[in-house]
Amino acid sequence: MRELTYTGRRAVEWREAPDPALRSDQEAIVMPVAATSCDVDSAILAGHGFIDPPFALGHECVARVVGTGDAVTSVSPGDLVVVPWSINCGTCDHCRAGLTAHCTAVPHMAMYGAPIGGSWGGLFSDLVRVPWADAMLVPLPAGLDPVAMASASDNWSLSWRLVAPHLRNRPGARVLVVARGSIGLYVCDIARALGASDVLYVDPDAGHRRLAESFGARTAEAIEPVRHGFDLAVEATGRVDQLALAVKCLTPEGICESAGNHFRPGELPLLDMYLTAVTLRIARDNVRNHIPDALDLARSGDVDPARVVSDVFDWEQLPEALPEKHLKPVFVRKDG
Ligand SMILES: [Zn+2]
Ligand SMILES: [Zn+2]
């Protein structure tokens, strides 16, 4: 089989690898049928990552199950499933507490698409081994489009987690979104659907702003800090100065959720944050824990994640098209 391999700035290529085989009765082999780039992949492709190439890329996809071990009960060959970006066993203390991004059965940070906790391959590969199929895979609900939901592995479900629990606790909250990619746009859609009274989306990209407006957000290219302006701020830029802006806009006891991946250092206004009494959460997302909730929202029809998909390409176009700048390209297998 082929693995799409990141080889250097704006460069990927197919490399041959042995077909993955089941190593235990709890495993599955899946074939990605609709895969997309995470916002962090865009940073990696631009040369801003911290892991030296080459490595197999990709950690967002809907896949078709092609084989399962005898102990697997939740999915069967032929099923369409969401494959979570991080590897988790489902039975260790952390997994049972919902901390699926911190599973202790695998090396710290084990994930698809980056060799930082062992090598698990990437979801832009022709075939992928899933070490704990029942714990990891989530069947795609009938009626949901694999292309629209390719990002449920990470960015879509992360976006749900960044705002949904807070809007439940603070109905009608005012939400600031400082972003550069798909996460901020999903957040606008979800925040509006879940009753945010105001959403301001800040991004220098005019095309992104038009999309945010289509989700009912106000938009700006850039802003000065708005003192006590927002109950909830979401930062998804990878830039510490933008995270500082987000926290400076919060009301007393406001909450800032950061999607993280700040590859370069910077300073936060900690005294301001102390005086305003803000909560900042910056966290690798325990995505497997809330993929089902995020899919439920998608199924409700109150949101439209398909609108964030910028391009649909054939699987064979991956080497040429992935390194180009696209907001949310989805690569689809004809034989999937
Ligand atoms: Zn990601
Ligand atoms: Zn575990």
Coordinates of C-alpha atoms and ligand atoms in Angstrom, one line a residue:
M1 CA 0.0 0.0 0.0
R2 CA 1.0 3.6 -0.2
E3 CA 1.5 6.1 2.6
L4 CA 1.3 9.8 1.8
T5 CA 4.6 11.0 3.2
Y6 CA 5.5 14.6 4.2
T7 CA 9.1 15.1 2.9
G8 CA 9.7 18.8 3.4
R9 CA 8.2 22.3 3.1
R10 CA 5.2 22.1 0.7
A11 CA 6.2 18.6 -0.4
V12 CA 4.5 15.2 0.0
E13 CA 4.8 12.0 -2.0
W14 CA 3.5 8.4 -2.0
R15 CA 5.9 5.9 -0.4
E16 CA 5.3 2.2 -0.5
A17 CA 4.8 0.4 2.9
P18 CA 3.7 -3.1 3.8
D19 CA 0.0 -3.6 4.1
P20 CA -1.0 -3.4 7.7
A21 CA -2.2 -6.7 9.3
L22 CA -4.3 -7.4 12.4
R23 CA -2.0 -7.9 15.4
S24 CA -4.6 -8.8 18.0
D25 CA -8.3 -9.8 18.0
Q26 CA -9.2 -6.2 19.1
E27 CA -7.9 -4.5 16.0
A28 CA -9.4 -3.3 12.7
I29 CA -8.0 -2.4 9.4
V30 CA -9.7 0.5 7.7
M31 CA -9.5 2.2 4.3
P32 CA -9.8 6.0 4.5
V33 CA -12.5 7.1 2.0
A34 CA -12.8 10.8 2.8
A35 CA -9.8 12.4 4.4
T36 CA -8.9 16.1 5.1
S37 CA -6.2 18.2 6.5
C38 CA -6.3 19.4 10.1
D39 CA -5.5 23.0 10.6
V40 CA -2.1 21.9 12.1
D41 CA -1.3 20.0 8.9
S42 CA -1.5 23.3 7.1
A43 CA 1.2 24.7 9.5
I44 CA 3.3 21.6 9.1
L45 CA 3.1 21.8 5.3
A46 CA 4.1 25.5 5.5
G47 CA 7.3 24.3 7.3
H48 CA 6.2 25.5 10.8
G49 CA 6.1 22.1 12.5
F50 CA 8.6 20.8 15.0
I51 CA 9.0 17.2 13.7
D52 CA 11.6 16.4 11.1
P53 CA 10.4 14.8 7.9
P54 CA 9.8 12.3 6.5
F55 CA 6.6 11.0 8.1
A56 CA 3.1 9.8 7.1
L57 CA 0.7 12.6 7.3
G58 CA -3.0 12.9 8.0
H59 CA -5.2 12.4 11.1
E60 CA -8.7 13.3 10.0
C61 CA -10.9 10.9 8.0
V62 CA -14.0 8.9 7.6
A63 CA -12.9 5.3 6.7
R64 CA -14.5 2.0 5.6
V65 CA -13.8 -1.0 7.8
V66 CA -12.1 -3.7 5.7
G67 CA -11.2 -6.2 8.4
T68 CA -11.8 -6.8 12.1
G69 CA -10.4 -9.1 14.8
D70 CA -12.6 -11.7 16.4
A71 CA -13.2 -9.7 19.6
V72 CA -14.4 -6.6 17.9
T73 CA -18.2 -6.1 18.4
S74 CA -19.0 -2.5 17.6
V75 CA -18.1 -2.3 13.9
S76 CA -18.0 -4.8 11.0
P77 CA -16.4 -4.9 7.6
G78 CA -18.2 -2.5 5.2
D79 CA -19.1 0.0 8.0
L80 CA -18.2 3.7 7.6
V81 CA -16.5 5.0 10.7
V82 CA -14.9 8.2 12.1
V83 CA -11.3 7.4 13.0
P84 CA -10.2 9.6 16.0
W85 CA -6.8 11.4 15.6
S86 CA -5.3 10.0 18.8
I87 CA -4.7 6.3 19.7
N88 CA -6.5 5.1 22.8
C89 CA -7.2 1.7 24.4
G90 CA -10.5 2.5 26.2
T91 CA -9.6 0.6 29.4
C92 CA -6.7 2.3 31.1
D93 CA -7.4 4.8 34.0
H94 CA -7.1 7.8 31.7
C95 CA -9.3 6.4 29.0
R96 CA -12.0 5.4 31.5
A97 CA -11.8 9.0 32.9
G98 CA -12.4 10.4 29.4
L99 CA -8.8 11.5 28.9
T100 CA -8.4 9.6 25.6
A101 CA -5.6 11.8 24.4
H102 CA -3.6 10.7 27.4
C103 CA -4.0 6.9 27.1
T104 CA -1.3 5.1 29.2
A105 CA -1.3 2.0 27.1
V106 CA 0.6 3.7 24.4
P107 CA 3.6 6.2 24.4
H108 CA 2.7 9.8 25.3
M109 CA 1.2 11.7 22.4
A110 CA 0.5 8.5 20.3
M111 CA -1.5 9.7 17.2
Y112 CA -1.9 9.3 13.5
G113 CA -0.1 11.6 11.1
A114 CA 2.9 12.5 13.3
P115 CA 5.5 10.1 14.7
I116 CA 5.6 11.7 18.2
G117 CA 4.3 8.7 20.3
G118 CA 5.3 5.8 18.2
S119 CA 4.6 5.2 14.5
W120 CA 0.9 4.6 13.7
G121 CA 0.9 5.8 10.1
G122 CA -1.2 8.6 8.7
L123 CA -4.8 8.8 7.6
F124 CA -3.8 9.8 4.1
S125 CA -2.6 6.2 3.7
D126 CA -4.4 3.6 1.6
L127 CA -4.9 1.4 4.6
V128 CA -4.6 2.0 8.4
R129 CA -4.4 -0.3 11.4
V130 CA -6.6 0.6 14.4
P131 CA -5.3 -1.0 17.5
W132 CA -8.5 -0.9 19.6
A133 CA -11.4 -0.8 17.2
D134 CA -14.2 -0.9 19.8
A135 CA -12.6 1.9 21.9
M136 CA -11.6 4.1 19.0
L137 CA -13.9 3.8 16.0
V138 CA -17.3 5.7 15.9
P139 CA -19.8 4.5 13.3
L140 CA -20.8 7.4 11.0
P141 CA -24.6 7.9 11.6
A142 CA -26.8 7.2 8.5
G143 CA -27.5 10.3 6.6
L144 CA -24.3 12.1 7.3
D145 CA -22.0 12.8 4.3
P146 CA -18.5 11.4 4.7
V147 CA -17.1 14.4 2.9
A148 CA -18.8 16.9 5.2
M149 CA -17.8 14.8 8.3
A150 CA -14.2 14.0 7.3
S151 CA -13.1 16.4 10.0
A152 CA -15.0 14.7 12.8
S153 CA -11.8 12.9 13.7
D154 CA -10.4 16.2 15.1
N155 CA -11.3 19.8 14.1
W156 CA -15.1 19.5 13.9
S157 CA -15.4 17.6 17.2
L158 CA -12.8 19.8 18.8
S159 CA -14.8 22.8 17.7
W160 CA -17.9 21.3 19.4
R161 CA -16.0 20.9 22.6
L162 CA -14.5 24.4 22.5
V163 CA -18.0 26.0 22.8
A164 CA -20.8 23.6 23.4
P165 CA -20.2 22.8 27.1
H166 CA -19.7 26.6 27.8
L167 CA -22.9 27.6 26.0
R168 CA -24.8 25.0 28.0
N169 CA -23.5 26.6 31.2
R170 CA -23.9 30.2 30.0
P171 CA -26.9 30.4 27.6
G172 CA -26.7 33.3 25.2
A173 CA -23.0 33.9 25.9
R174 CA -21.2 36.4 23.7
V175 CA -18.4 34.6 21.8
L176 CA -15.2 36.0 20.3
V177 CA -13.4 33.8 17.7
V178 CA -9.8 34.7 16.7
A179 CA -8.8 32.2 14.1
R180 CA -7.1 31.4 10.8
G181 CA -8.5 28.1 9.6
S182 CA -11.4 25.6 9.7
I183 CA -11.7 25.4 13.5
G184 CA -12.8 29.0 13.9
L185 CA -15.4 28.6 11.2
Y186 CA -16.8 25.4 12.7
V187 CA -16.9 27.3 16.0
C188 CA -19.0 30.1 14.5
D189 CA -21.5 27.6 13.1
I190 CA -21.8 25.7 16.3
A191 CA -21.9 28.7 18.6
R192 CA -24.7 30.3 16.5
A193 CA -26.6 27.0 16.4
L194 CA -26.3 26.6 20.2
G195 CA -27.7 30.1 21.0
A196 CA -24.7 32.4 21.3
S197 CA -26.2 35.9 21.4
D198 CA -23.2 37.4 19.5
V199 CA -20.3 35.9 17.6
L200 CA -17.4 38.1 16.4
Y201 CA -15.0 36.3 14.1
V202 CA -11.6 37.9 13.6
D203 CA -9.4 36.7 10.7
P204 CA -7.4 38.7 8.0
D205 CA -8.7 36.3 5.3
A206 CA -11.6 37.8 3.4
G207 CA -12.9 34.4 2.2
H208 CA -12.9 33.0 5.7
R209 CA -14.8 36.1 6.9
R210 CA -17.5 35.7 4.3
L211 CA -18.0 32.1 5.4
A212 CA -18.2 33.2 9.1
E213 CA -20.8 35.8 8.1
S214 CA -22.8 33.0 6.4
F215 CA -22.9 31.4 9.8
G216 CA -24.4 34.6 11.4
A217 CA -21.1 36.0 12.8
R218 CA -20.0 39.6 12.7
T219 CA -16.5 39.8 11.3
A220 CA -13.3 41.9 11.5
E221 CA -9.9 41.7 9.9
A222 CA -8.3 42.6 13.2
I223 CA -9.4 44.2 16.4
E224 CA -8.0 46.1 19.4
P225 CA -8.8 44.4 22.8
V226 CA -12.5 45.0 23.8
R227 CA -12.4 45.3 27.5
H228 CA -15.1 43.0 29.1
G229 CA -16.5 42.4 25.7
F230 CA -17.0 38.6 25.6
D231 CA -18.0 35.7 27.9
L232 CA -16.1 33.1 25.9
A233 CA -13.1 33.5 23.6
V234 CA -11.8 30.9 21.2
E235 CA -8.3 31.3 19.8
A236 CA -7.2 29.0 16.9
T237 CA -4.3 30.8 15.3
G238 CA -1.2 29.2 16.7
R239 CA 0.0 32.7 17.5
V240 CA 0.6 33.8 21.1
D241 CA -0.1 37.5 20.4
Q242 CA -3.6 36.5 19.2
L243 CA -4.1 34.4 22.3
A244 CA -3.2 37.4 24.3
L245 CA -5.7 39.5 22.4
A246 CA -8.4 36.9 23.1
V247 CA -7.9 36.8 26.8
K248 CA -7.8 40.6 27.0
C249 CA -11.4 40.7 25.6
L250 CA -13.0 38.6 28.4
T251 CA -15.5 39.6 31.0
P252 CA -14.7 38.9 34.6
E253 CA -14.6 35.1 35.1
G254 CA -14.6 34.7 31.3
I255 CA -13.3 31.6 29.6
C256 CA -10.7 31.4 26.8
E257 CA -10.4 28.1 24.9
S258 CA -7.2 27.8 22.8
A259 CA -6.8 25.2 20.1
G260 CA -3.0 25.4 20.9
N261 CA -0.2 24.5 18.5
H262 CA 1.8 27.6 19.3
F263 CA 5.1 26.5 17.8
R264 CA 6.8 29.8 18.6
P265 CA 7.1 31.3 22.0
G266 CA 5.5 34.5 23.2
E267 CA 4.1 36.3 26.3
L268 CA 0.7 36.3 27.8
P269 CA -0.8 39.2 29.9
L270 CA -0.8 37.3 33.1
L271 CA -1.5 40.2 35.4
D272 CA -4.5 41.3 33.2
M273 CA -5.7 37.7 33.3
Y274 CA -5.4 37.6 37.1
L275 CA -7.2 40.9 37.6
T276 CA -10.0 39.9 35.3
A277 CA -10.1 36.3 36.7
V278 CA -10.1 34.5 33.4
T279 CA -9.8 30.8 32.8
L280 CA -7.6 29.7 30.0
R281 CA -7.8 26.1 28.8
I282 CA -5.2 25.0 26.2
A283 CA -5.4 21.3 25.7
R284 CA -4.8 18.4 23.4
D285 CA -8.4 17.4 22.8
N286 CA -9.8 14.1 24.2
V287 CA -11.7 13.9 21.0
R288 CA -12.9 10.3 21.2
N289 CA -14.9 11.3 24.2
H290 CA -17.1 13.7 22.4
I291 CA -17.2 12.6 18.7
P292 CA -20.7 11.1 19.3
D293 CA -22.0 14.4 20.7
A294 CA -20.5 16.4 17.8
L295 CA -22.0 13.9 15.3
D296 CA -25.4 14.3 17.1
L297 CA -25.3 18.0 16.5
A298 CA -24.3 17.5 12.8
R299 CA -27.2 15.1 12.4
S300 CA -29.7 17.7 13.9
G301 CA -29.3 19.8 10.7
D302 CA -28.8 22.9 12.8
V303 CA -25.3 23.2 11.5
D304 CA -23.7 22.9 8.1
P305 CA -20.1 21.6 8.3
A306 CA -20.1 20.9 4.5
R307 CA -19.9 24.7 3.9
V308 CA -16.4 24.8 5.4
V309 CA -15.2 22.1 2.8
S310 CA -13.3 24.3 0.3
D311 CA -12.4 21.7 -2.3
V312 CA -13.2 18.0 -3.1
F313 CA -10.3 16.2 -4.8
D314 CA -9.8 12.6 -6.0
W315 CA -7.6 10.5 -3.7
E316 CA -5.0 10.3 -6.5
Q317 CA -4.6 14.1 -6.4
L318 CA -3.2 14.0 -2.9
P319 CA 0.5 14.6 -3.8
E320 CA -0.2 17.6 -6.0
A321 CA -3.1 19.2 -4.2
L322 CA -2.4 18.7 -0.5
P323 CA 0.7 21.0 -0.4
E324 CA -1.3 23.9 -2.0
K325 CA -3.1 26.3 0.3
H326 CA -6.7 25.2 0.7
L327 CA -9.0 26.0 3.7
K328 CA -10.4 22.4 4.0
P329 CA -9.7 20.1 1.1
V330 CA -11.3 16.7 1.2
F331 CA -9.7 13.8 -0.7
V332 CA -12.2 11.1 -1.7
R333 CA -11.6 7.5 -2.9
K334 CA -13.7 6.5 -5.9
D335 CA -13.5 2.9 -4.9
G336 CA -14.4 3.6 -1.2
Ligands
ZN1 ZN -5.3 17.9 14.3
ZN2 ZN -6.1 4.0 27.4

